[in-house]
């Protein structure tokens, strides 16, 4: 499960959400009525685009001219997760509403999803970006539609809560500070890592998905912090048939690109594929058991 929060998926977010809402309606063009996918909210189905724009844009009391008026939340299930729920889009909507409950709770202000002004849209298509490896390798063109099941959810959520007027920003970086709520000390700000983890757990609970360790957000987060040597050691211990050379080559290549030109001297310490093979042969000759 991939959960992303940003200012807006289209244009700025300090004015009307009309550009973004109309952009999300793009897949409905030229579709017959029975095939169109409409917005939905925490308690409503089939919400028209003009209703979304009106509700978000009018919920801006006490928001300054240069303050954000809304944010974008993207929830993207993996191929395995989509396969698990089959064609049941109602499960995706149920999950979205539960995920927005977690979004609201994350502000530590006693909020729930029903206290938010938000509208979600199920989309079926994804296109390749210039940053995708397939485009860089010449296997696909930028703007070309991706194959397979690409269902995902976009959410437009107001900066203000519905009734109490709380200004709530998921991009606030105050998660390590404290504040007072109803006479009690609570954590301030919005913890985006915590939300990603909660969205994943919510999907599992609402759909009955059995998540492996390697699929968890926490595991992927920890993997991203590992050094190249640690990643290679993980490959050694995980592959009972010995070293997976393609994985090692890929890890080394990603690591080199990430470091950039400024760290060319440091890159000399990263073993090449041939060096790693020689090291494994040396260890094997010394009786090292790699089949842990």
Short mmCIF file of C-alpha atoms in Angstrom, two decimals:
data_model
loop_
_atom_site.label_atom_id
_atom_site.label_comp_id
_atom_site.label_asym_id
_atom_site.label_seq_id
_atom_site.Cartn_x
_atom_site.Cartn_y
_atom_site.Cartn_z
CA UNK A 1 0.00 0.00 0.00
CA UNK A 2 1.40 3.36 -1.04
CA UNK A 3 -0.02 6.43 0.72
CA UNK A 4 1.08 9.89 -0.42
CA UNK A 5 0.10 13.35 0.82
CA UNK A 6 0.85 16.51 -1.11
CA UNK A 7 -0.35 20.08 -1.64
CA UNK A 8 -2.27 19.18 -4.77
CA UNK A 9 -2.03 16.72 -7.62
CA UNK A 10 -2.74 19.54 -10.07
CA UNK A 11 -1.80 23.20 -9.68
CA UNK A 12 -1.64 25.21 -6.46
CA UNK A 13 -3.77 24.62 -3.38
CA UNK A 14 -4.11 28.21 -2.14
CA UNK A 15 -7.18 28.95 -4.24
CA UNK A 16 -10.05 26.98 -5.72
CA UNK A 17 -9.82 23.20 -6.05
CA UNK A 18 -11.63 23.38 -9.42
CA UNK A 19 -8.56 22.60 -11.54
CA UNK A 20 -7.76 19.52 -9.50
CA UNK A 21 -11.36 18.28 -9.25
CA UNK A 22 -11.90 18.67 -13.00
CA UNK A 23 -8.57 16.95 -13.65
CA UNK A 24 -9.69 13.94 -11.59
CA UNK A 25 -12.84 13.77 -13.69
CA UNK A 26 -10.80 13.19 -16.85
CA UNK A 27 -11.44 9.44 -17.07
CA UNK A 28 -15.18 10.06 -17.36
CA UNK A 29 -14.81 11.86 -20.67
CA UNK A 30 -16.53 10.06 -23.55
CA UNK A 31 -17.80 7.33 -21.20
CA UNK A 32 -21.49 6.39 -21.12
CA UNK A 33 -23.33 7.24 -17.92
CA UNK A 34 -23.33 3.69 -16.53
CA UNK A 35 -19.53 3.46 -16.82
CA UNK A 36 -18.67 6.77 -15.16
CA UNK A 37 -16.98 6.83 -11.76
CA UNK A 38 -18.13 9.66 -9.50
CA UNK A 39 -16.68 11.18 -6.36
CA UNK A 40 -17.73 9.81 -2.99
CA UNK A 41 -17.44 11.22 0.53
CA UNK A 42 -17.51 9.79 4.04
CA UNK A 43 -21.27 9.32 3.88
CA UNK A 44 -22.31 9.91 0.26
CA UNK A 45 -22.03 8.17 -3.10
CA UNK A 46 -22.14 9.58 -6.62
CA UNK A 47 -21.14 13.15 -5.80
CA UNK A 48 -20.96 15.46 -8.81
CA UNK A 49 -17.76 17.40 -9.55
CA UNK A 50 -19.44 20.79 -9.11
CA UNK A 51 -20.62 19.70 -5.65
CA UNK A 52 -17.04 18.80 -4.68
CA UNK A 53 -15.74 22.19 -5.80
CA UNK A 54 -18.51 24.05 -3.98
CA UNK A 55 -18.05 22.15 -0.70
CA UNK A 56 -14.25 22.48 -0.57
CA UNK A 57 -14.09 26.09 -1.76
CA UNK A 58 -16.77 27.28 0.67
CA UNK A 59 -15.10 25.67 3.69
CA UNK A 60 -12.40 28.32 3.95
CA UNK A 61 -13.52 30.52 6.84
CA UNK A 62 -10.58 32.18 8.64
CA UNK A 63 -8.10 30.88 6.06
CA UNK A 64 -5.76 33.58 4.80
CA UNK A 65 -5.20 34.37 1.13
CA UNK A 66 -1.81 32.64 1.12
CA UNK A 67 -2.84 29.66 3.23
CA UNK A 68 -3.51 26.20 1.80
CA UNK A 69 -7.21 25.54 1.23
CA UNK A 70 -7.04 21.80 0.55
CA UNK A 71 -4.65 18.85 0.25
CA UNK A 72 -4.39 15.73 -1.88
CA UNK A 73 -4.15 12.18 -0.50
CA UNK A 74 -3.33 9.31 -2.85
CA UNK A 75 -3.93 5.68 -1.84
CA UNK A 76 -2.39 3.16 -4.22
CA UNK A 77 -2.81 -0.56 -3.48
CA UNK A 78 -0.19 -2.95 -4.81
CA UNK A 79 -0.86 -5.48 -7.54
CA UNK A 80 -1.16 -8.24 -4.92
CA UNK A 81 -3.57 -6.18 -2.82
CA UNK A 82 -5.78 -5.43 -5.84
CA UNK A 83 -5.76 -9.09 -6.82
CA UNK A 84 -6.89 -9.99 -3.30
CA UNK A 85 -10.03 -7.81 -3.46
CA UNK A 86 -10.83 -8.77 -7.07
CA UNK A 87 -13.22 -6.44 -8.88
CA UNK A 88 -15.01 -5.37 -5.70
CA UNK A 89 -14.63 -1.58 -5.79
CA UNK A 90 -16.88 -1.25 -2.74
CA UNK A 91 -14.02 -2.70 -0.70
CA UNK A 92 -11.73 0.03 -2.00
CA UNK A 93 -14.26 2.66 -0.96
CA UNK A 94 -14.72 1.09 2.47
CA UNK A 95 -10.96 1.07 2.91
CA UNK A 96 -10.72 4.73 1.81
CA UNK A 97 -13.26 5.84 4.40
CA UNK A 98 -11.44 3.90 7.13
CA UNK A 99 -8.12 5.39 5.98
CA UNK A 100 -9.58 8.89 6.25
CA UNK A 101 -10.65 8.04 9.81
CA UNK A 102 -6.95 7.37 10.49
CA UNK A 103 -6.02 10.60 8.70
CA UNK A 104 -8.33 12.54 11.04
CA UNK A 105 -7.07 10.76 14.17
CA UNK A 106 -3.47 11.54 13.25
CA UNK A 107 -4.00 15.23 14.06
CA UNK A 108 -4.56 14.34 17.73
CA UNK A 109 -7.50 16.71 18.01
CA UNK A 110 -10.22 14.15 18.68
CA UNK A 111 -11.33 14.16 15.02
CA UNK A 112 -12.88 11.36 12.95
CA UNK A 113 -13.43 10.97 9.22
CA UNK A 114 -16.96 12.32 9.53
CA UNK A 115 -15.51 15.59 10.85
CA UNK A 116 -13.60 16.19 7.62
CA UNK A 117 -14.70 17.75 4.35
CA UNK A 118 -13.27 15.37 1.78
CA UNK A 119 -14.18 13.72 -1.51
CA UNK A 120 -12.51 10.67 -3.03
CA UNK A 121 -12.31 9.44 -6.61
CA UNK A 122 -11.47 5.96 -7.87
CA UNK A 123 -9.25 5.97 -10.95
CA UNK A 124 -8.34 3.06 -13.22
CA UNK A 125 -5.48 4.41 -15.33
CA UNK A 126 -1.86 5.31 -14.73
CA UNK A 127 0.60 6.63 -17.28
CA UNK A 128 4.39 6.44 -17.40
CA UNK A 129 6.38 9.42 -16.14
CA UNK A 130 9.80 10.52 -17.35
CA UNK A 131 11.31 9.36 -14.06
CA UNK A 132 10.08 5.75 -14.46
CA UNK A 133 12.79 3.16 -15.16
CA UNK A 134 10.79 1.79 -18.11
CA UNK A 135 10.95 5.21 -19.79
CA UNK A 136 14.65 5.69 -19.01
CA UNK A 137 15.43 2.26 -20.47
CA UNK A 138 13.39 2.91 -23.61
CA UNK A 139 10.83 0.21 -22.80
CA UNK A 140 7.95 2.69 -22.60
CA UNK A 141 7.16 6.26 -23.59
CA UNK A 142 6.25 9.08 -21.24
CA UNK A 143 2.47 9.50 -21.14
CA UNK A 144 1.82 5.96 -22.32
CA UNK A 145 -0.75 4.07 -20.23
CA UNK A 146 0.53 1.31 -17.97
CA UNK A 147 -0.76 -2.21 -18.42
CA UNK A 148 -2.50 -4.25 -15.75
CA UNK A 149 -4.75 -3.33 -12.83
CA UNK A 150 -3.90 0.25 -11.86
CA UNK A 151 -6.83 1.15 -9.63
CA UNK A 152 -6.04 3.81 -7.05
CA UNK A 153 -7.80 6.50 -5.01
CA UNK A 154 -7.36 10.28 -5.06
CA UNK A 155 -8.77 12.32 -2.18
CA UNK A 156 -9.36 16.08 -2.03
CA UNK A 157 -9.55 17.09 1.64
CA UNK A 158 -10.23 20.56 3.02
CA UNK A 159 -7.71 22.35 5.24
CA UNK A 160 -10.51 23.05 7.72
CA UNK A 161 -12.48 20.52 9.72
CA UNK A 162 -16.24 20.56 9.17
CA UNK A 163 -17.78 22.00 12.34
CA UNK A 164 -15.17 23.12 14.89
CA UNK A 165 -13.08 25.09 12.43
CA UNK A 166 -9.75 23.39 13.21
CA UNK A 167 -7.03 24.25 10.70
CA UNK A 168 -5.46 20.88 9.96
CA UNK A 169 -2.42 20.44 7.73
CA UNK A 170 -0.93 16.98 7.05
CA UNK A 171 2.27 18.69 5.93
CA UNK A 172 2.89 20.33 9.31
CA UNK A 173 6.21 19.25 10.80
CA UNK A 174 5.37 19.40 14.50
CA UNK A 175 5.13 15.70 15.28
CA UNK A 176 7.80 15.93 17.97
CA UNK A 177 6.15 18.77 19.89
CA UNK A 178 3.38 18.76 22.49
CA UNK A 179 0.17 20.76 22.84
CA UNK A 180 -2.92 20.88 25.05
CA UNK A 181 -6.36 19.54 24.11
CA UNK A 182 -9.26 19.59 26.58
CA UNK A 183 -6.81 20.01 29.43
CA UNK A 184 -4.63 17.08 28.35
CA UNK A 185 -1.17 17.11 26.79
CA UNK A 186 -1.19 15.58 23.28
CA UNK A 187 1.23 15.20 20.39
CA UNK A 188 1.01 18.05 17.88
CA UNK A 189 1.28 17.93 14.12
CA UNK A 190 0.77 15.10 11.65
CA UNK A 191 3.06 12.06 11.50
CA UNK A 192 3.10 11.02 7.83
CA UNK A 193 4.99 7.79 8.50
CA UNK A 194 2.42 6.86 11.11
CA UNK A 195 -0.37 7.53 8.61
CA UNK A 196 1.27 5.33 5.95
CA UNK A 197 1.56 2.52 8.47
CA UNK A 198 -2.07 3.04 9.60
CA UNK A 199 -3.36 3.02 6.01
CA UNK A 200 -1.64 -0.31 5.43
CA UNK A 201 -3.09 -1.82 8.61
CA UNK A 202 -6.52 -0.47 7.70
CA UNK A 203 -6.43 -2.17 4.32
CA UNK A 204 -5.57 -5.48 5.95
CA UNK A 205 -8.40 -5.16 8.50
CA UNK A 206 -11.08 -4.08 6.01
CA UNK A 207 -10.21 -6.65 3.33
CA UNK A 208 -8.70 -9.57 5.27
CA UNK A 209 -5.40 -9.27 3.40
CA UNK A 210 -2.57 -11.40 4.83
CA UNK A 211 0.52 -9.19 4.51
CA UNK A 212 4.00 -10.70 4.39
CA UNK A 213 6.87 -9.08 6.27
CA UNK A 214 8.48 -7.87 3.03
CA UNK A 215 5.27 -6.02 2.10
CA UNK A 216 5.03 -3.99 5.28
CA UNK A 217 5.72 -0.27 5.30
CA UNK A 218 8.06 -0.64 8.29
CA UNK A 219 10.17 -3.28 6.51
CA UNK A 220 10.50 -1.14 3.37
CA UNK A 221 11.39 1.89 5.48
CA UNK A 222 14.14 -0.03 7.27
CA UNK A 223 15.43 -1.42 3.97
CA UNK A 224 15.75 2.09 2.56
CA UNK A 225 18.11 2.99 5.42
CA UNK A 226 20.44 0.00 4.97
CA UNK A 227 23.90 0.41 3.49
CA UNK A 228 24.83 -1.46 0.32
CA UNK A 229 26.89 -3.98 2.30
CA UNK A 230 23.96 -4.67 4.62
CA UNK A 231 21.62 -5.13 1.66
CA UNK A 232 24.02 -7.63 0.09
CA UNK A 233 24.26 -9.54 3.36
CA UNK A 234 20.45 -9.70 3.45
CA UNK A 235 20.51 -11.23 -0.04
CA UNK A 236 23.06 -13.83 1.12
CA UNK A 237 20.92 -14.93 4.05
CA UNK A 238 17.60 -14.84 2.19
CA UNK A 239 18.47 -16.82 -0.95
CA UNK A 240 18.96 -20.47 -0.02
CA UNK A 241 20.34 -21.22 -3.47
CA UNK A 242 23.26 -18.87 -2.98
CA UNK A 243 23.88 -15.32 -4.15
CA UNK A 244 21.35 -13.77 -6.56
CA UNK A 245 23.78 -11.87 -8.81
CA UNK A 246 21.09 -9.85 -10.56
CA UNK A 247 19.91 -8.50 -7.20
CA UNK A 248 23.46 -7.58 -6.19
CA UNK A 249 24.11 -5.81 -9.49
CA UNK A 250 20.85 -3.90 -9.15
CA UNK A 251 21.59 -2.89 -5.55
CA UNK A 252 25.06 -1.66 -6.49
CA UNK A 253 23.77 0.31 -9.47
CA UNK A 254 21.00 2.00 -7.46
CA UNK A 255 23.46 2.85 -4.71
CA UNK A 256 25.95 4.41 -7.13
CA UNK A 257 23.30 6.57 -8.80
CA UNK A 258 21.96 7.72 -5.45
CA UNK A 259 25.35 8.92 -4.30
CA UNK A 260 25.90 11.10 -7.39
CA UNK A 261 29.07 12.58 -8.82
CA UNK A 262 30.10 14.29 -5.59
CA UNK A 263 30.77 10.94 -3.93
CA UNK A 264 32.87 9.30 -6.65
CA UNK A 265 35.72 8.66 -4.23
CA UNK A 266 33.44 7.00 -1.73
CA UNK A 267 32.04 4.76 -4.47
CA UNK A 268 35.40 3.02 -4.75
CA UNK A 269 34.50 1.17 -1.57
CA UNK A 270 31.35 -0.32 -3.11
CA UNK A 271 32.18 -3.78 -4.48
CA UNK A 272 31.59 -4.43 -8.17
CA UNK A 273 29.76 -7.52 -9.33
CA UNK A 274 33.03 -9.30 -10.18
CA UNK A 275 34.57 -8.34 -6.84
CA UNK A 276 31.54 -9.65 -4.99
CA UNK A 277 31.69 -12.96 -6.92
CA UNK A 278 35.37 -13.35 -6.06
CA UNK A 279 34.65 -12.61 -2.41
CA UNK A 280 31.92 -15.26 -2.33
CA UNK A 281 34.24 -17.85 -3.93
CA UNK A 282 36.89 -16.99 -1.37
CA UNK A 283 34.39 -17.45 1.46
CA UNK A 284 33.19 -20.74 -0.02
CA UNK A 285 36.75 -22.05 -0.17
CA UNK A 286 37.13 -21.22 3.50
CA UNK A 287 34.08 -23.30 4.33
CA UNK A 288 31.68 -20.40 4.96
CA UNK A 289 28.06 -21.66 5.02
CA UNK A 290 25.90 -19.12 3.17
CA UNK A 291 22.73 -21.20 3.37
CA UNK A 292 21.50 -19.69 6.63
#
